[in-house]
PDB file of C-alpha atoms and ligand atoms in Angstrom:
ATOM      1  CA  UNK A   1     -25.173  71.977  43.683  1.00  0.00           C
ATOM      2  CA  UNK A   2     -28.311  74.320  44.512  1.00  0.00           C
ATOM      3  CA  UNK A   3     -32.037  72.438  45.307  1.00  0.00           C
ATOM      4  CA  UNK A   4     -34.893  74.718  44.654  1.00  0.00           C
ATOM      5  CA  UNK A   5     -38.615  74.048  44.164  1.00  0.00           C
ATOM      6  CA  UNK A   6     -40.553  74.694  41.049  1.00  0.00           C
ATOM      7  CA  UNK A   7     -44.267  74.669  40.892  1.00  0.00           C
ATOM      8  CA  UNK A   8     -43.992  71.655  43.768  1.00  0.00           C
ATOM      9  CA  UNK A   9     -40.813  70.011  42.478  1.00  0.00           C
ATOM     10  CA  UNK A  10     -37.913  69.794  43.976  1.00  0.00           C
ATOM     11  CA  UNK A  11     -34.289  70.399  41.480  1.00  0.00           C
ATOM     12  CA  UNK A  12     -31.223  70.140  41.901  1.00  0.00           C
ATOM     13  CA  UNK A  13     -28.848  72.124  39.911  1.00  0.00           C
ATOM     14  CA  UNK A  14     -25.426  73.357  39.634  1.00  0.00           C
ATOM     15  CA  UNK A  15     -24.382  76.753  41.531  1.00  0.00           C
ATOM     16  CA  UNK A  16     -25.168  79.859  39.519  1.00  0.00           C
ATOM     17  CA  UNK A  17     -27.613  78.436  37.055  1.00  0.00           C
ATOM     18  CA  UNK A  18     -29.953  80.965  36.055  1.00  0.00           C
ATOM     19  CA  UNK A  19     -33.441  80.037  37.263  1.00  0.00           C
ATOM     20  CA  UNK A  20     -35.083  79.962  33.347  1.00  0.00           C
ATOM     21  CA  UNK A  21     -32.224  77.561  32.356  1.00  0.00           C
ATOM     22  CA  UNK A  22     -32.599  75.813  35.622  1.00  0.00           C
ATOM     23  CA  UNK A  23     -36.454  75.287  34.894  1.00  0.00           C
ATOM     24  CA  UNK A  24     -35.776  74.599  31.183  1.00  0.00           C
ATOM     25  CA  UNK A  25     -33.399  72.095  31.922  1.00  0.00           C
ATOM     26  CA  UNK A  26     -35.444  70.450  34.100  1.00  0.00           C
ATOM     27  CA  UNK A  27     -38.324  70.212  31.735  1.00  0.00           C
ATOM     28  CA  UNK A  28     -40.121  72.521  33.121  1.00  0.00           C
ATOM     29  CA  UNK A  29     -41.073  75.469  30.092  1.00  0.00           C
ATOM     30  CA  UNK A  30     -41.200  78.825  30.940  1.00  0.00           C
ATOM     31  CA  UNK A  31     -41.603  81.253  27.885  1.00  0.00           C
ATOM     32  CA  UNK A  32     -38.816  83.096  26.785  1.00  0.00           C
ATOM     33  CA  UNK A  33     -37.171  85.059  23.948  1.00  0.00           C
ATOM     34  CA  UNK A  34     -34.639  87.443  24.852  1.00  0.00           C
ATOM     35  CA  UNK A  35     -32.060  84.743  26.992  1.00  0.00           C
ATOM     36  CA  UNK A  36     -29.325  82.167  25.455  1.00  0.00           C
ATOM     37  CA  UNK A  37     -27.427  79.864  27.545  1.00  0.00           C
ATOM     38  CA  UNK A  38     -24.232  81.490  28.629  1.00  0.00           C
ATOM     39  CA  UNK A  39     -25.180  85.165  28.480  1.00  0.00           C
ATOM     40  CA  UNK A  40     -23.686  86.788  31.734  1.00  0.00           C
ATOM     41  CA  UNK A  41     -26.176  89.333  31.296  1.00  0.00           C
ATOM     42  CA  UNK A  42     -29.403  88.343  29.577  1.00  0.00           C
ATOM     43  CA  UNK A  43     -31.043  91.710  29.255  1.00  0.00           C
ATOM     44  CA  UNK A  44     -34.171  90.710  30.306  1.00  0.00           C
ATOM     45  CA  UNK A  45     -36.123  92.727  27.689  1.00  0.00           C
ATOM     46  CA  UNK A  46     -39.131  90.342  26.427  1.00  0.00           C
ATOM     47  CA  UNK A  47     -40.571  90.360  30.033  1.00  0.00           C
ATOM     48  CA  UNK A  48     -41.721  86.537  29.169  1.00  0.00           C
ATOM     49  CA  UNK A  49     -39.576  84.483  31.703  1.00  0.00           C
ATOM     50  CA  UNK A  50     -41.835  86.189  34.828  1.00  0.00           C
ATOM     51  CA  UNK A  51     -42.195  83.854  37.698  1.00  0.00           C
ATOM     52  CA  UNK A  52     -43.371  84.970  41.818  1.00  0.00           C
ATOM     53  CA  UNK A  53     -40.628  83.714  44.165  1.00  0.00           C
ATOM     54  CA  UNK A  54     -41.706  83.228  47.544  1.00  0.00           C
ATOM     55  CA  UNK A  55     -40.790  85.869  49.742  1.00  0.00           C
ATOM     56  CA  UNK A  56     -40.256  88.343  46.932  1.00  0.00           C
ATOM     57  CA  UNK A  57     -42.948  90.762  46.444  1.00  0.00           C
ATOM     58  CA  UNK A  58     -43.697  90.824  42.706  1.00  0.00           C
ATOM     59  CA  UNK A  59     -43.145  88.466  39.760  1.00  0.00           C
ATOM     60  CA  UNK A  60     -39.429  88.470  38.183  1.00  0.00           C
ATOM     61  CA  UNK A  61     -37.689  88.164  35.491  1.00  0.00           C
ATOM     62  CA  UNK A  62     -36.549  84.141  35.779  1.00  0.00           C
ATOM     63  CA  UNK A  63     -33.312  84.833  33.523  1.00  0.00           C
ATOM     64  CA  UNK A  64     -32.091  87.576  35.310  1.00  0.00           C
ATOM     65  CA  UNK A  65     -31.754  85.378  38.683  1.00  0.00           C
ATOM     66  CA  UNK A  66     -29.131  82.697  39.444  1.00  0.00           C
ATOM     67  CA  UNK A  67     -30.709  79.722  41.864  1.00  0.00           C
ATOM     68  CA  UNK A  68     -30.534  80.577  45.474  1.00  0.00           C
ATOM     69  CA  UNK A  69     -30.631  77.504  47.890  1.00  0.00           C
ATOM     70  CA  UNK A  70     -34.596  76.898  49.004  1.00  0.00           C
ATOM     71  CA  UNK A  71     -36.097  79.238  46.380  1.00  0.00           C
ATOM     72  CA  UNK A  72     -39.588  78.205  46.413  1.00  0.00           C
ATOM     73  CA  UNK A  73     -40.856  79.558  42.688  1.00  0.00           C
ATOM     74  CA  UNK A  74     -43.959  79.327  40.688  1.00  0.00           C
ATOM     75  CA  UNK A  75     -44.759  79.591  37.339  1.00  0.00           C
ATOM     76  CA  UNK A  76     -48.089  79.971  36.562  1.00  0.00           C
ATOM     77  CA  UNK A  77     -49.839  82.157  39.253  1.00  0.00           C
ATOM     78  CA  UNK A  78     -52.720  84.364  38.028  1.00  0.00           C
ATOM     79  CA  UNK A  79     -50.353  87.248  38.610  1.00  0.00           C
ATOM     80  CA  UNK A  80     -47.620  85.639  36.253  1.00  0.00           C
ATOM     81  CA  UNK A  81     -50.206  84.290  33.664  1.00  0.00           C
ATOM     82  CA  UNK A  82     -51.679  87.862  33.329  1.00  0.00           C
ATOM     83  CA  UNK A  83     -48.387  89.424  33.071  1.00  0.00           C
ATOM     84  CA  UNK A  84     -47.105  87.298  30.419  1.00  0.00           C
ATOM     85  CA  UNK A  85     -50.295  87.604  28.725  1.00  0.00           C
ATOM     86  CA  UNK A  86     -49.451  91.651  28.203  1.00  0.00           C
ATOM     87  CA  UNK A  87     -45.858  91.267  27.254  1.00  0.00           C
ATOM     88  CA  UNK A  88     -47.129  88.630  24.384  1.00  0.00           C
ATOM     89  CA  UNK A  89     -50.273  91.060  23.250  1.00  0.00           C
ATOM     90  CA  UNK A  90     -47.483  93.921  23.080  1.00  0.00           C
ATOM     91  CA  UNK A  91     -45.304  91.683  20.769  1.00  0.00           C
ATOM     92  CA  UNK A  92     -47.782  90.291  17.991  1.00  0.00           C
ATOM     93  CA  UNK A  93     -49.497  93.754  17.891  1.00  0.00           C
ATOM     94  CA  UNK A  94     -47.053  94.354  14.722  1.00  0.00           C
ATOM     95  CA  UNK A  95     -47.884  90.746  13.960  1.00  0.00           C
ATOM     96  CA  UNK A  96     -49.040  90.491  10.033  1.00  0.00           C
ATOM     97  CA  UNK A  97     -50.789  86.734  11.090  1.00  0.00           C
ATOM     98  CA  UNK A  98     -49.277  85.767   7.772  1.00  0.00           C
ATOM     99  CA  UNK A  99     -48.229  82.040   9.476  1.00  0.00           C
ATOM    100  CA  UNK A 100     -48.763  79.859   6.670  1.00  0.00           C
ATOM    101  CA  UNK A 101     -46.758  81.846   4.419  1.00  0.00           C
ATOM    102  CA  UNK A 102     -43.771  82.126   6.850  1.00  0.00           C
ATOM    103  CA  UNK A 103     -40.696  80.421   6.243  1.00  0.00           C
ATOM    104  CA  UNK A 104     -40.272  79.818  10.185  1.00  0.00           C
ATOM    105  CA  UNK A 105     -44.182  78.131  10.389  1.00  0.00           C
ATOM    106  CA  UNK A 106     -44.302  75.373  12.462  1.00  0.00           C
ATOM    107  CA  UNK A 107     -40.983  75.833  14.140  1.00  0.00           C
ATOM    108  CA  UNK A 108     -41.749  79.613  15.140  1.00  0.00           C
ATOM    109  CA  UNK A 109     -41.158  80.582  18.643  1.00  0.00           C
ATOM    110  CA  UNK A 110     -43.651  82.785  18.900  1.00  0.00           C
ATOM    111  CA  UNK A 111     -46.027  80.053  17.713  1.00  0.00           C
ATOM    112  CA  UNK A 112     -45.023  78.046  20.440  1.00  0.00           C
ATOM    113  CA  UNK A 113     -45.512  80.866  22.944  1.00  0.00           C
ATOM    114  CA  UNK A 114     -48.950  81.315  21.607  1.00  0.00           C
ATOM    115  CA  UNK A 115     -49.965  77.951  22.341  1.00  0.00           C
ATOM    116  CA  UNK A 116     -48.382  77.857  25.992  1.00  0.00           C
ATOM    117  CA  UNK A 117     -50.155  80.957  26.644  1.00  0.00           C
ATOM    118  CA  UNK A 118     -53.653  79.742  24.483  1.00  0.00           C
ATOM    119  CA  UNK A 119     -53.581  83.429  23.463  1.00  0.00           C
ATOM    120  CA  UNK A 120     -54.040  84.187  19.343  1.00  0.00           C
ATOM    121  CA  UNK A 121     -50.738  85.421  17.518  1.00  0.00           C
ATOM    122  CA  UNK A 122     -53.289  88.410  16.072  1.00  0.00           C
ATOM    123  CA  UNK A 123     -54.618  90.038  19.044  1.00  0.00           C
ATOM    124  CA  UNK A 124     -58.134  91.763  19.016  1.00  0.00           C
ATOM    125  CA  UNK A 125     -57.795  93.248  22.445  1.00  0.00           C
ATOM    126  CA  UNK A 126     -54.590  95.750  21.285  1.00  0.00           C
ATOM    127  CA  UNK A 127     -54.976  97.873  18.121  1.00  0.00           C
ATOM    128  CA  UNK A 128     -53.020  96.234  15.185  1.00  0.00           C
ATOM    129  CA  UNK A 129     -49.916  98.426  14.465  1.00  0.00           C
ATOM    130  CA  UNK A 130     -48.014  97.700  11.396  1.00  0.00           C
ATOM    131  CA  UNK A 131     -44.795  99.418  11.428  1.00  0.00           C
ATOM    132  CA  UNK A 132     -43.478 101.531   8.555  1.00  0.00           C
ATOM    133  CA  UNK A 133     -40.620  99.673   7.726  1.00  0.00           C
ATOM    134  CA  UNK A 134     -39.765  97.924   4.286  1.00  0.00           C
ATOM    135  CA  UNK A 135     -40.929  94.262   3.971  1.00  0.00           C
ATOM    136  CA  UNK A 136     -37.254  93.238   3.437  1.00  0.00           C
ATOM    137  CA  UNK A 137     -33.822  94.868   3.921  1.00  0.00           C
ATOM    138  CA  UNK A 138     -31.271  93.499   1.824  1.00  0.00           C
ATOM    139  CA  UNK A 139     -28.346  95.093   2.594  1.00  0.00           C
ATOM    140  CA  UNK A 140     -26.146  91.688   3.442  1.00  0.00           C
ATOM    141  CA  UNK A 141     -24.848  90.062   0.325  1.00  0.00           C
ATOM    142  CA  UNK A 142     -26.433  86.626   1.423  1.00  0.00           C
ATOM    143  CA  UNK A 143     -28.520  87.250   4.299  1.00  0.00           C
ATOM    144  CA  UNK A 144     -32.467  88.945   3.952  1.00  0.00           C
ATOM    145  CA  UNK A 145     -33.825  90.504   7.188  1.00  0.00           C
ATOM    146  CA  UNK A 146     -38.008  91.061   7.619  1.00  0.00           C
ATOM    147  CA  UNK A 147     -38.380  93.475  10.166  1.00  0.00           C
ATOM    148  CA  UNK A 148     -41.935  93.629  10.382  1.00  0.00           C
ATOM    149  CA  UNK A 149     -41.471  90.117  11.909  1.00  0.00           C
ATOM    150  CA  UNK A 150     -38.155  90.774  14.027  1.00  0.00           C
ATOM    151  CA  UNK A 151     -39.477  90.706  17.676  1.00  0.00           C
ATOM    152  CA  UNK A 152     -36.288  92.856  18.622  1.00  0.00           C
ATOM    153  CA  UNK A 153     -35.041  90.106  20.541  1.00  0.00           C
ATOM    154  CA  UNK A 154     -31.330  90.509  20.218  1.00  0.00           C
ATOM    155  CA  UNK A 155     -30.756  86.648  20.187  1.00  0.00           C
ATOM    156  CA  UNK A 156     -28.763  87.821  16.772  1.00  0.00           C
ATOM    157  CA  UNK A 157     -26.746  90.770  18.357  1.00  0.00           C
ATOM    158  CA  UNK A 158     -25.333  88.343  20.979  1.00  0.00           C
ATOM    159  CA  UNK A 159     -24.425  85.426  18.791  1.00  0.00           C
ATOM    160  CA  UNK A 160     -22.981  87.389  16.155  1.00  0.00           C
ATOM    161  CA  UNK A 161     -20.770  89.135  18.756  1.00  0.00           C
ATOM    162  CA  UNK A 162     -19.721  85.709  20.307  1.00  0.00           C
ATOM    163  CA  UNK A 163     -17.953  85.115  17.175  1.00  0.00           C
ATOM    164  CA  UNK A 164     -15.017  87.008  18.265  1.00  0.00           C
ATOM    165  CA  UNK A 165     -15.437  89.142  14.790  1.00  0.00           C
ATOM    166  CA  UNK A 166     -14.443  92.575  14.589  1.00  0.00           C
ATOM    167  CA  UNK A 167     -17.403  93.367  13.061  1.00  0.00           C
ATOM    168  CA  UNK A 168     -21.463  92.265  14.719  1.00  0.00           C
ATOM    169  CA  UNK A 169     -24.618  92.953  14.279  1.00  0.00           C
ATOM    170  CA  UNK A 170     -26.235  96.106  16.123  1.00  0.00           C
ATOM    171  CA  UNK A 171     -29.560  97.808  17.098  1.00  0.00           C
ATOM    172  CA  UNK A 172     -30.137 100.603  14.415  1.00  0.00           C
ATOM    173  CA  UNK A 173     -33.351 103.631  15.220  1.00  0.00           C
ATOM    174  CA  UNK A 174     -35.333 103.943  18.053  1.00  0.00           C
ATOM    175  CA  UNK A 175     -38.349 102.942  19.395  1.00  0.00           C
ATOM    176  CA  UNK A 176     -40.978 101.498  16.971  1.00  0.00           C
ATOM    177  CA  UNK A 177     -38.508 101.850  14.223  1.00  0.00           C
ATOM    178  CA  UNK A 178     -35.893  99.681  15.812  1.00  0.00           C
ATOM    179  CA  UNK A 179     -34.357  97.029  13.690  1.00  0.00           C
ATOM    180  CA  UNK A 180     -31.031  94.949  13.419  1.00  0.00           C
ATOM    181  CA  UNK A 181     -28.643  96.492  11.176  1.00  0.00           C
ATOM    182  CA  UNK A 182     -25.985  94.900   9.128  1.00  0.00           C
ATOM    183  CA  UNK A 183     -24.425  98.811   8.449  1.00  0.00           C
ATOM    184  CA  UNK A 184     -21.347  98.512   6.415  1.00  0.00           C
ATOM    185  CA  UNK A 185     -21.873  94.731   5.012  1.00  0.00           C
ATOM    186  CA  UNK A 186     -21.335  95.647   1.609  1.00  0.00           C
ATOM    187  CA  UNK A 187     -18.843  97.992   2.172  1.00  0.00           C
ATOM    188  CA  UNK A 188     -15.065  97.471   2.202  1.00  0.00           C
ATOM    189  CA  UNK A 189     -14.217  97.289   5.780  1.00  0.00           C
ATOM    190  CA  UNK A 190     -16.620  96.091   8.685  1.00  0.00           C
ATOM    191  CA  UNK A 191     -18.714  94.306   6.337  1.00  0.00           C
ATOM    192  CA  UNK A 192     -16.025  92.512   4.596  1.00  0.00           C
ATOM    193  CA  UNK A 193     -15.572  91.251   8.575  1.00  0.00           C
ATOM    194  CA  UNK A 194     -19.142  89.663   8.241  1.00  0.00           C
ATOM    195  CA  UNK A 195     -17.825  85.473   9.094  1.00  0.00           C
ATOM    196  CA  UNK A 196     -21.208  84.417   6.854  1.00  0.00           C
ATOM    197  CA  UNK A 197     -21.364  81.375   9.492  1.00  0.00           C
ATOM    198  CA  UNK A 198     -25.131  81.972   9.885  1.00  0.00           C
ATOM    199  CA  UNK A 199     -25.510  82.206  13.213  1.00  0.00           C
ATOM    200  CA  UNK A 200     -27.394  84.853  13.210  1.00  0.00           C
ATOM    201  CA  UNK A 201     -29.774  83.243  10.749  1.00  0.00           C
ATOM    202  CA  UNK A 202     -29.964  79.722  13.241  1.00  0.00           C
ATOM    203  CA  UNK A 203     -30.713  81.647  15.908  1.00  0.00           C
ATOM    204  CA  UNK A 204     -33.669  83.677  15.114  1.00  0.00           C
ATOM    205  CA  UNK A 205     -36.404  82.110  17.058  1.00  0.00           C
ATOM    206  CA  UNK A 206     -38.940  84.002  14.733  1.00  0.00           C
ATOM    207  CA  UNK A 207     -37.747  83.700  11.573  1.00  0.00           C
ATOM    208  CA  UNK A 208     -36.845  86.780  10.345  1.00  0.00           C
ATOM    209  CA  UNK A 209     -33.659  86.374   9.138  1.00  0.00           C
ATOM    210  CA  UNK A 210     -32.970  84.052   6.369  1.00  0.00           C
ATOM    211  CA  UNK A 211     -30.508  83.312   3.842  1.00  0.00           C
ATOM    212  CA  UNK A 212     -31.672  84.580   0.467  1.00  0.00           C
ATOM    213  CA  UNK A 213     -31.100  81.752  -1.081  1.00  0.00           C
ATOM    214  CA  UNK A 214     -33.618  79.715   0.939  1.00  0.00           C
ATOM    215  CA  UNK A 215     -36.069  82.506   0.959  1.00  0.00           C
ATOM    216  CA  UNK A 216     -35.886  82.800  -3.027  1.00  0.00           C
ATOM    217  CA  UNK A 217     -36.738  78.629  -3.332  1.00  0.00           C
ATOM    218  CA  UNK A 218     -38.987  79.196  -0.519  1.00  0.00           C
ATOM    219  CA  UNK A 219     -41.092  82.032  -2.213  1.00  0.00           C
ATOM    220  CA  UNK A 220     -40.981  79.738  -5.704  1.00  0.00           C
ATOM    221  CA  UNK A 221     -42.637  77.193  -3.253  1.00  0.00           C
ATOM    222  CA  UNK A 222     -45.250  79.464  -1.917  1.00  0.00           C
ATOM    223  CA  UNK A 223     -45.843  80.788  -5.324  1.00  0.00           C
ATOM    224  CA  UNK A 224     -46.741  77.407  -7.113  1.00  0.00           C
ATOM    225  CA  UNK A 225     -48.881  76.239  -4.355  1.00  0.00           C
ATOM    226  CA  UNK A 226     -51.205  78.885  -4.718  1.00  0.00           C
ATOM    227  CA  UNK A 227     -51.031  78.298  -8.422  1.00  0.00           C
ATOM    228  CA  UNK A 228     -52.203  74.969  -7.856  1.00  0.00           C
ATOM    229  CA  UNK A 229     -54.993  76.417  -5.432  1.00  0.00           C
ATOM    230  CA  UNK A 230     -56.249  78.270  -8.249  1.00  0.00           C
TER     231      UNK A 230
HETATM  232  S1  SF4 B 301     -23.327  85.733   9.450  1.00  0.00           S
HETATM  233 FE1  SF4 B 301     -22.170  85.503  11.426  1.00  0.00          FE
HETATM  234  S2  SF4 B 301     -20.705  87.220  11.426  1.00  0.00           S
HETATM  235 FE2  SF4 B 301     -22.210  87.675   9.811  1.00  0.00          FE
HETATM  236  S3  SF4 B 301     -23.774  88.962  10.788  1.00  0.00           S
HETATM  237 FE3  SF4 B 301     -24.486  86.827  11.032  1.00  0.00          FE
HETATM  238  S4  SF4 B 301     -23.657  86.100  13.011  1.00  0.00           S
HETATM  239 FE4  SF4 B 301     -22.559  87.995  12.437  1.00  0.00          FE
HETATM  240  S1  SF4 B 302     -33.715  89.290  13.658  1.00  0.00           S
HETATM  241 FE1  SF4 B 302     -34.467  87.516  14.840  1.00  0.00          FE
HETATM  242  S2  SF4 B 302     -32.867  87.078  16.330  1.00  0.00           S
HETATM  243 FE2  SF4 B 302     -32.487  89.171  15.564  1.00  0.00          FE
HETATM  244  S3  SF4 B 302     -33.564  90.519  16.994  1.00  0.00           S
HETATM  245 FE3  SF4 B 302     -34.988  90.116  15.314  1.00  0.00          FE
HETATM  246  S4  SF4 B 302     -36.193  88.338  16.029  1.00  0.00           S
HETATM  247 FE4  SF4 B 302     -34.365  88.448  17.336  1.00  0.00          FE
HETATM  248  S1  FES B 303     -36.184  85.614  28.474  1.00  0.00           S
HETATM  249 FE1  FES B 303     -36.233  86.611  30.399  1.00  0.00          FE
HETATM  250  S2  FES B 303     -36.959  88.599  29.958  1.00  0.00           S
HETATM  251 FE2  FES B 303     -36.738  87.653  27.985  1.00  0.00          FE
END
């Protein structure tokens, strides 16, 4: 076992934790998108999990480090607050603000994250940049993807490709145009691999990838509720 201190607390953990499950585990909340339990190598990519380590020069990445033996770390220094700050501002600058109508409201990640960080999910200090990408893809037989909400995480990528399936889910484009692809799934071949457990679908902290199913009921919902509103 490994004792470290966060923010003034001492925890003890078991060797090779990673420091964001560590502090997670511990009830300590650090925001995060990109890491699952397990990965060997979360990549790291969100840039939410920052924490300064003493004796380190500049905040870190918390999921990319496993506990070291008297690591004295804090969370919420100016430096880290500011830092996470950007990262979040960069993420909901695509953000439509279209919450209430969002089959993920309420349990949204990046709701949550908005509150830790008392920041707005649309921001007024970045330009608001929609990207040019259809409001659904429908290529899966069952499964809808939004990408205007996807937050490129890759939380799908990773499960999909611990189901020991020939056939996962991959980054498709580049850039501002990246999205998750599901290439082939209604093709003879690699799609037919497609397991349709839904993991994916569970693990979207965002909500952009839904069953169509639910989606269809859930528009019907949507629909007659503004009927009723007149
Ligand atoms: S339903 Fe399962 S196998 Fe199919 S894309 Fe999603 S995670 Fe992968
Ligand atoms: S679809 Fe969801 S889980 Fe997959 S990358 Fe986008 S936000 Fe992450
Ligand atoms: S959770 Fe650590 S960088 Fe995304």
């Amino acid at each position: 076992m490994v004792t470290i201190t966060v923010d003034g607390l001492e925890i003890t953990v078991p060797r090779r934790t990673r420091l964001l499950q560590a502090c997670l585990d511990n009830g300590i909340y650090i925001p995060n998108l990109c890491y699952l339990e397990g990965m060997d190598q979360p990549p790291a990519s969100c840039r939410l999990c920052l924490v300064e380590i003493e004796g380190r020069p500049g905040p870190v990445p918390s999921c990319s480090l496993e506990v070291e033996a008297g690591m004295v770390v804090h969370t919420n220094t100016d430096e880290v607050q500011k830092l996470q700050k950007m990262a979040f501002r960069l993420l909901v600058c695509t953000n439509e603000g279209q919450c209430r109508m969002c089959m993920a409201n309420k349990r949204c990640e990046l709701q949550r994250i908005a509150k830790f960080l008392h920041m707005p999910l649309r921001t007024k200090r970045l330009r608001h940049l929609p990207k040019d990408l259809p409001e659904v893809i429908e290529d899966h037989p069952c499964i809808v993807y939004e990408p205007n909400k996807c937050v490129l995480c890759g939380r799908c990528v990773y499960v999909c490709a611990q189901q020991g399936n020939d056939f996962s889910l991959s980054f498709a484009n580049r850039g501002f145009n990246t999205v998750i692809s599901f290439f082939g799934s209604q093709n003879e071949g690699q799609g037919d691999a497609c397991l349709d457990c839904q993991a994916c679908v569970d693990i979207c902290p965002v909500g952009a990838l839904n069953l169509k199913d639910d989606r269809r009921r859930h528009l019907r919902k949507m629909a007659a509720k503004a009927k009723a509103r007149g």
